[in-house]
Coordinates of N, CA, C and O in Angstrom, one line a residue:
M1 N 130.9 20.3 17.1 CA 130.9 21.5 16.3 C 132.3 22.0 16.1 O 133.0 21.4 15.3
P2 N 132.7 23.1 16.7 CA 134.1 23.5 16.6 C 135.0 22.3 17.0 O 134.8 21.8 18.1
E3 N 135.9 21.9 16.2 CA 136.7 20.8 16.5 C 138.2 21.2 16.5 O 138.6 22.2 15.8
S4 N 139.0 20.4 17.2 CA 140.4 20.7 17.2 C 141.0 20.3 15.9 O 140.6 19.4 15.2
S5 N 142.1 21.1 15.5 CA 142.7 20.8 14.3 C 144.2 21.2 14.4 O 144.6 22.0 15.3
S6 N 145.0 20.7 13.5 CA 146.4 21.1 13.5 C 146.6 22.4 12.8 O 147.8 22.8 12.7
T7 N 145.6 22.9 12.2 CA 145.7 24.2 11.5 C 146.0 25.3 12.5 O 145.3 25.4 13.5
P8 N 147.0 26.2 12.2 CA 147.3 27.3 13.1 C 146.0 28.2 13.2 O 145.2 28.4 12.3
T9 N 145.9 28.7 14.4 CA 144.7 29.6 14.7 C 145.2 30.8 15.4 O 146.2 30.9 16.0
A10 N 144.3 31.8 15.4 CA 144.4 33.0 16.2 C 143.4 33.0 17.3 O 142.2 32.7 17.0
G11 N 143.7 33.3 18.5 CA 142.8 33.3 19.6 C 143.1 32.2 20.5 O 144.1 31.6 20.4
P12 N 142.2 31.9 21.4 CA 140.8 32.4 21.4 C 140.7 33.8 21.9 O 141.4 34.2 22.8
F13 N 139.9 34.6 21.2 CA 139.6 35.9 21.7 C 138.3 35.7 22.5 O 137.6 34.8 22.3
S14 N 138.1 36.6 23.5 CA 137.0 36.5 24.4 C 136.2 37.8 24.5 O 136.9 38.8 24.7
M15 N 134.9 37.8 24.4 CA 134.1 38.9 24.6 C 133.0 38.7 25.7 O 132.2 37.8 25.6
P16 N 133.0 39.5 26.7 CA 132.0 39.4 27.8 C 130.7 39.9 27.2 O 130.6 40.8 26.4
L17 N 129.6 39.3 27.8 CA 128.3 39.7 27.3 C 127.3 39.5 28.5 O 127.4 38.5 29.2
R18 N 126.4 40.5 28.6 CA 125.3 40.4 29.6 C 124.0 40.3 28.9 O 123.7 41.2 28.1
V19 N 123.2 39.3 29.1 CA 121.9 39.1 28.4 C 121.0 40.2 28.8 O 120.7 40.4 30.0
R20 N 120.4 40.9 27.8 CA 119.4 42.0 28.1 C 118.0 41.4 28.0 O 117.8 40.4 27.3
Y21 N 117.1 42.0 28.7 CA 115.7 41.5 28.8 C 115.1 41.5 27.4 O 114.4 40.5 27.1
V22 N 115.4 42.4 26.5 CA 114.9 42.5 25.2 C 115.3 41.3 24.3 O 114.6 41.0 23.4
E23 N 116.3 40.6 24.7 CA 116.8 39.5 23.9 C 116.1 38.2 24.3 O 116.3 37.1 23.7
C24 N 115.2 38.2 25.3 CA 114.5 37.0 25.8 C 113.1 37.0 25.1 O 112.5 38.0 24.9
D25 N 112.7 35.7 25.0 CA 111.3 35.5 24.4 C 110.3 35.2 25.5 O 110.6 35.4 26.7
M26 N 109.1 34.9 25.2 CA 108.0 34.6 26.2 C 108.3 33.4 27.1 O 107.7 33.3 28.1
Q27 N 109.2 32.6 26.7 CA 109.6 31.4 27.5 C 110.7 31.8 28.5 O 111.1 30.9 29.3
G28 N 111.2 33.1 28.5 CA 112.2 33.5 29.4 C 113.6 33.1 29.0 O 114.5 33.2 29.7
R29 N 113.7 32.7 27.7 CA 115.0 32.3 27.2 C 115.4 33.2 26.1 O 114.6 33.9 25.5
V30 N 116.7 33.3 25.8 CA 117.2 34.1 24.7 C 116.7 33.6 23.4 O 116.8 32.4 23.1
Y31 N 116.1 34.5 22.6 CA 115.6 34.1 21.3 C 116.7 33.7 20.4 O 117.8 34.3 20.4
N32 N 116.6 32.6 19.6 CA 117.7 32.0 18.9 C 118.5 32.9 18.0 O 119.7 32.8 17.9
A33 N 117.8 33.9 17.3 CA 118.5 34.8 16.4 C 119.6 35.6 17.1 O 120.5 36.1 16.4
H34 N 119.4 35.9 18.4 CA 120.4 36.7 19.1 C 121.8 36.1 19.2 O 122.8 36.8 19.2
Y35 N 121.8 34.8 19.1 CA 123.1 34.1 19.2 C 124.0 34.5 18.0 O 125.2 34.7 18.2
L36 N 123.4 34.6 16.8 CA 124.2 35.0 15.7 C 124.6 36.4 15.8 O 125.7 36.8 15.3
T37 N 123.8 37.3 16.4 CA 124.2 38.7 16.6 C 125.4 38.7 17.5 O 126.4 39.4 17.2
W38 N 125.4 37.9 18.6 CA 126.5 37.8 19.5 C 127.8 37.3 18.8 O 128.9 37.8 19.0
V39 N 127.6 36.3 17.9 CA 128.8 35.8 17.2 C 129.3 36.9 16.3 O 130.6 37.0 16.2
D40 N 128.5 37.6 15.6 CA 128.9 38.7 14.8 C 129.7 39.8 15.6 O 130.7 40.3 15.2
M41 N 129.2 40.1 16.8 CA 129.8 41.1 17.6 C 131.2 40.6 18.0 O 132.2 41.3 18.0
A42 N 131.3 39.3 18.4 CA 132.6 38.7 18.8 C 133.6 38.7 17.6 O 134.8 38.9 17.8
H43 N 133.1 38.4 16.5 CA 133.9 38.3 15.3 C 134.5 39.7 15.0 O 135.7 39.9 14.7
T44 N 133.7 40.7 15.1 CA 134.1 42.1 14.9 C 135.2 42.5 15.9 O 136.2 43.1 15.6
E45 N 135.0 42.1 17.2 CA 136.1 42.3 18.2 C 137.4 41.6 17.9 O 138.4 42.2 18.0
A46 N 137.3 40.4 17.4 CA 138.5 39.7 17.0 C 139.2 40.3 15.8 O 140.4 40.5 15.8
I47 N 138.4 40.8 14.8 CA 138.9 41.5 13.7 C 139.6 42.8 14.1 O 140.7 43.1 13.6
D48 N 139.0 43.5 15.1 CA 139.7 44.7 15.6 C 141.0 44.3 16.2 O 142.0 45.1 16.0
E49 N 141.1 43.2 17.0 CA 142.4 42.9 17.6 C 143.4 42.5 16.5 O 144.6 42.8 16.7
L50 N 143.0 41.7 15.5 CA 143.9 41.2 14.5 C 144.4 42.3 13.5 O 145.6 42.4 13.2
F51 N 143.5 43.2 13.1 CA 143.7 44.1 12.0 C 143.6 45.6 12.4 O 143.8 46.4 11.5
G52 N 143.3 45.9 13.6 CA 143.1 47.3 14.0 C 141.8 47.9 13.6 O 141.5 49.1 13.8
G53 N 140.8 47.0 13.2 CA 139.5 47.5 13.0 C 138.9 47.2 11.6 O 139.7 47.1 10.6
Y54 N 137.6 46.9 11.6 CA 136.9 46.5 10.3 C 137.0 47.7 9.3 O 137.2 47.5 8.1
R55 N 136.8 48.9 9.8 CA 136.8 50.1 8.9 C 138.2 50.2 8.1 O 138.2 50.6 7.0
E56 N 139.3 49.9 8.8 CA 140.6 49.9 8.2 C 140.7 48.9 7.0 O 141.3 49.2 6.0
I57 N 140.1 47.8 7.2 CA 140.1 46.7 6.2 C 139.3 47.2 4.9 O 139.8 47.1 3.8
V58 N 138.1 47.8 5.2 CA 137.3 48.2 4.1 C 137.9 49.4 3.4 O 137.9 49.5 2.2
A59 N 138.5 50.3 4.2 CA 139.2 51.5 3.6 C 140.4 51.0 2.7 O 140.7 51.7 1.7
A60 N 140.9 49.8 2.9 CA 142.0 49.3 2.1 C 141.5 48.5 0.9 O 142.3 47.9 0.2
G61 N 140.1 48.4 0.8 CA 139.6 47.8 -0.4 C 139.1 46.4 -0.2 O 138.8 45.7 -1.2
V62 N 139.1 45.9 1.0 CA 138.7 44.5 1.3 C 137.5 44.5 2.2 O 137.3 45.3 3.1
D63 N 136.6 43.5 1.9 CA 135.4 43.3 2.8 C 135.3 41.8 3.0 O 135.8 41.0 2.3
L64 N 134.5 41.5 4.0 CA 134.2 40.1 4.4 C 132.7 39.9 4.3 O 131.9 40.7 4.8
V65 N 132.3 38.8 3.6 CA 130.8 38.5 3.6 C 130.7 37.1 4.2 O 131.5 36.2 4.0
V66 N 129.5 36.8 4.8 CA 129.3 35.5 5.4 C 128.8 34.6 4.3 O 127.9 34.9 3.5
A67 N 129.5 33.4 4.2 CA 129.2 32.4 3.2 C 128.4 31.3 3.9 O 127.6 30.6 3.2
A68 N 128.7 31.0 5.2 CA 128.0 30.0 5.9 C 128.0 30.2 7.4 O 129.0 30.8 7.9
A69 N 127.0 29.7 8.1 CA 126.9 29.8 9.5 C 126.2 28.5 10.0 O 125.1 28.2 9.5
D70 N 126.8 27.8 10.9 CA 126.2 26.6 11.5 C 126.2 26.8 13.0 O 127.3 26.9 13.6
L71 N 125.0 26.8 13.6 CA 124.9 27.1 15.0 C 124.2 25.9 15.7 O 123.2 25.4 15.2
Q72 N 124.8 25.4 16.8 CA 124.3 24.3 17.5 C 124.0 24.8 18.9 O 124.9 25.4 19.6
F73 N 122.8 24.6 19.4 CA 122.4 25.0 20.7 C 122.6 23.9 21.7 O 122.3 22.7 21.4
R74 N 123.1 24.2 22.9 CA 123.4 23.2 23.9 C 122.6 23.4 25.2 O 122.2 22.4 25.8
A75 N 122.4 24.6 25.6 CA 121.7 25.0 26.8 C 121.2 26.4 26.6 O 121.8 27.2 25.9
P76 N 120.1 26.7 27.3 CA 119.5 28.1 27.1 C 120.2 29.1 28.0 O 120.8 28.9 29.0
A77 N 120.2 30.4 27.4 CA 120.6 31.5 28.2 C 119.4 32.3 28.6 O 118.3 32.2 28.0
H78 N 119.5 33.1 29.7 CA 118.4 33.8 30.3 C 118.7 35.2 30.6 O 119.9 35.5 30.7
F79 N 117.7 36.0 30.8 CA 117.9 37.4 31.2 C 119.0 37.6 32.3 O 119.0 36.8 33.3
D80 N 119.9 38.5 32.1 CA 120.9 38.9 33.1 C 122.0 37.9 33.3 O 122.9 38.1 34.1
D81 N 122.0 36.8 32.5 CA 123.2 35.9 32.5 C 124.4 36.6 32.1 O 124.4 37.5 31.2
R82 N 125.5 36.3 32.6 CA 126.8 36.9 32.3 C 127.5 35.8 31.4 O 127.8 34.7 32.0
L83 N 127.8 36.1 30.2 CA 128.3 35.1 29.2 C 129.7 35.5 28.7 O 130.1 36.7 28.9
Q84 N 130.4 34.6 28.1 CA 131.6 34.9 27.4 C 131.4 34.2 26.0 O 130.9 33.1 25.8
V85 N 131.8 35.0 25.0 CA 131.8 34.5 23.6 C 133.3 34.3 23.2 O 134.0 35.3 23.1
H86 N 133.7 33.1 23.0 CA 135.1 32.8 22.6 C 135.2 32.6 21.1 O 134.3 31.9 20.6
T87 N 136.2 33.2 20.5 CA 136.3 33.2 19.1 C 137.7 32.7 18.7 O 138.7 33.1 19.3
T88 N 137.8 31.7 17.8 CA 139.0 31.2 17.3 C 139.0 31.3 15.8 O 138.0 30.9 15.1
I89 N 140.0 32.0 15.2 CA 140.0 32.2 13.8 C 141.1 31.3 13.2 O 142.3 31.3 13.7
H90 N 140.8 30.5 12.2 CA 141.7 29.5 11.6 C 142.5 30.1 10.5 O 142.1 31.2 9.9
A91 N 143.5 29.5 10.1 CA 144.3 29.9 8.9 C 143.4 30.0 7.7 O 142.5 29.2 7.5
P92 N 143.6 31.1 6.9 CA 142.7 31.3 5.8 C 142.9 30.3 4.6 O 144.0 29.8 4.5
G93 N 141.8 30.1 3.9 CA 142.0 29.4 2.6 C 142.4 30.5 1.6 O 142.8 31.6 1.9
H94 N 142.2 30.1 0.3 CA 142.5 31.1 -0.8 C 141.6 32.3 -0.6 O 142.1 33.5 -0.7
T95 N 140.3 32.2 -0.5 CA 139.4 33.3 -0.3 C 138.5 33.2 0.9 O 137.8 34.2 1.3
S96 N 138.6 32.1 1.6 CA 137.7 31.9 2.8 C 138.4 32.0 4.1 O 139.6 31.8 4.2
L97 N 137.6 32.2 5.2 CA 138.2 32.3 6.5 C 137.2 31.7 7.5 O 136.0 32.1 7.5
R98 N 137.6 30.6 8.2 CA 136.7 29.9 9.1 C 137.0 30.4 10.5 O 138.1 30.5 10.9
S99 N 135.9 30.7 11.2 CA 136.0 31.1 12.6 C 135.0 30.2 13.4 O 133.9 29.8 13.0
D100 N 135.5 29.8 14.6 CA 134.7 29.0 15.5 C 134.4 29.8 16.8 O 135.2 30.5 17.3
F101 N 133.1 29.6 17.3 CA 132.7 30.4 18.4 C 132.1 29.5 19.5 O 131.4 28.5 19.1
T102 N 132.3 29.8 20.7 CA 131.7 29.1 21.8 C 131.1 30.1 22.7 O 131.8 31.1 23.1
I103 N 129.8 30.0 23.0 CA 129.1 30.9 23.9 C 128.9 30.1 25.2 O 128.3 29.1 25.2
A104 N 129.4 30.7 26.3 CA 129.4 29.9 27.6 C 129.0 30.8 28.7 O 129.2 32.0 28.8
R105 N 128.3 30.2 29.7 CA 128.0 30.8 31.0 C 128.8 30.0 32.0 O 128.6 28.8 32.2
D106 N 129.8 30.6 32.6 CA 130.8 29.9 33.5 C 131.4 28.7 32.7 O 131.9 28.9 31.6
E107 N 131.2 27.5 33.2 CA 131.7 26.3 32.5 C 130.7 25.6 31.6 O 131.0 24.6 30.9
T108 N 129.5 26.2 31.5 CA 128.5 25.6 30.7 C 128.5 26.2 29.3 O 128.3 27.4 29.1
V109 N 128.7 25.3 28.3 CA 128.6 25.7 26.9 C 127.1 25.8 26.5 O 126.4 24.9 26.6
L110 N 126.7 27.0 26.0 CA 125.3 27.2 25.7 C 125.1 27.0 24.2 O 124.1 26.6 23.7
A111 N 126.1 27.4 23.4 CA 126.0 27.3 21.9 C 127.4 27.3 21.3 O 128.3 27.8 21.9
E112 N 127.5 26.6 20.2 CA 128.7 26.6 19.4 C 128.3 27.0 17.9 O 127.3 26.6 17.5
C113 N 129.2 27.7 17.3 CA 129.0 28.2 16.0 C 130.2 28.1 15.1 O 131.3 28.4 15.6
R114 N 130.1 27.7 13.9 CA 131.1 27.8 12.9 C 130.6 28.7 11.8 O 129.5 28.6 11.3
M115 N 131.5 29.7 11.5 CA 131.1 30.6 10.5 C 132.2 30.7 9.4 O 133.4 30.6 9.8
V116 N 131.9 30.8 8.2 CA 132.8 31.0 7.1 C 132.6 32.4 6.4 O 131.4 32.6 6.0
H117 N 133.6 33.2 6.4 CA 133.6 34.4 5.7 C 134.4 34.3 4.4 O 135.4 33.6 4.3
V118 N 134.0 35.1 3.4 CA 134.7 35.1 2.1 C 135.2 36.5 1.9 O 134.6 37.5 2.2
C119 N 136.5 36.6 1.4 CA 137.1 37.9 1.1 C 136.6 38.4 -0.2 O 136.5 37.7 -1.2
V120 N 136.1 39.6 -0.2 CA 135.6 40.3 -1.4 C 136.2 41.7 -1.6 O 136.6 42.3 -0.6
D121 N 136.1 42.2 -2.8 CA 136.4 43.5 -3.1 C 135.4 44.4 -2.4 O 134.2 44.2 -2.6
A122 N 135.8 45.5 -1.7 CA 134.9 46.3 -0.9 C 134.0 47.2 -1.8 O 133.0 47.7 -1.3
T123 N 134.3 47.3 -3.1 CA 133.5 48.1 -4.0 C 132.6 47.2 -4.8 O 131.4 47.5 -4.9
T124 N 133.1 46.2 -5.4 CA 132.3 45.3 -6.4 C 131.7 44.1 -5.7 O 130.8 43.5 -6.2
Y125 N 132.2 43.8 -4.5 CA 131.8 42.6 -3.7 C 132.0 41.3 -4.5 O 131.4 40.3 -4.2
E126 N 133.0 41.3 -5.4 CA 133.4 40.1 -6.1 C 134.4 39.4 -5.2 O 135.3 40.0 -4.7
K127 N 134.3 38.1 -5.2 CA 135.3 37.3 -4.4 C 136.7 37.5 -4.9 O 136.9 37.6 -6.1
Q128 N 137.6 37.6 -4.0 CA 139.0 37.8 -4.3 C 139.9 37.1 -3.3 O 139.5 36.8 -2.2
P129 N 141.1 36.7 -3.7 CA 142.0 36.1 -2.7 C 142.4 37.1 -1.6 O 142.3 38.4 -1.9
W130 N 142.8 36.6 -0.5 CA 143.2 37.5 0.6 C 144.5 38.3 0.1 O 145.4 37.7 -0.4
P131 N 144.5 39.6 0.3 CA 145.7 40.4 -0.1 C 146.8 40.0 0.8 O 146.6 39.6 2.0
A132 N 148.0 40.1 0.3 CA 149.2 39.7 1.1 C 149.3 40.4 2.4 O 149.6 39.7 3.4
W133 N 149.0 41.7 2.5 CA 149.2 42.4 3.7 C 148.2 41.9 4.8 O 148.5 41.9 6.0
L134 N 147.0 41.5 4.3 CA 146.0 41.0 5.3 C 146.3 39.6 5.7 O 146.2 39.2 6.8
R135 N 146.7 38.8 4.7 CA 147.0 37.4 4.9 C 148.2 37.3 5.9 O 148.2 36.4 6.8
A136 N 149.1 38.2 5.9 CA 150.3 38.2 6.8 C 149.8 38.3 8.3 O 150.6 37.9 9.2
K137 N 148.7 38.9 8.5 CA 148.2 39.1 9.9 C 147.3 38.0 10.4 O 146.9 37.9 11.5
L138 N 147.0 37.0 9.5 CA 146.1 35.9 9.8 C 147.0 34.8 10.3 O 148.1 34.6 10.0
P139 N 146.4 33.9 11.1 CA 147.1 32.8 11.7 C 147.7 31.8 10.6 O 147.0 31.6 9.6
G140 N 148.9 31.3 10.8 CA 149.5 30.3 9.9 C 150.0 30.9 8.6 O 150.3 30.1 7.7
T141 N 150.0 32.2 8.4 CA 150.5 32.8 7.2 C 151.6 33.8 7.3 O 152.1 34.2 6.3
G142 N 151.8 34.3 8.5 CA 152.7 35.4 8.8 C 154.2 35.0 8.7 O 154.6 33.9 8.6

């Protein structure tokens, strides 16, 4: 899934996570949709570290929308597991931004995800190139 590349990256950023009971299904495992929630949470944390916060980006007229998400499950998570969600953000394309995520319990990889976000105008939601000020803070462009 996430693969190594010569493209400059930011990160990995890491977010600790403790599995809540409500996130588990009748089989005692984390329900699959929660993994994407965790990925979104970790992406938000990485955006905060890179840009000072998602609200600042939107206030400057830029927003990010998900264009694609590919999630591969490797092993189950259970109630009260202590996990880490690792995020790597790659150099941006003209309008897109790829991020790779690994969800792990200790050394065991539970899931891997690749997500692509597209840069849009925060008012019209029309696709737009990354503004120069934002691009300068992204990996491989500064």
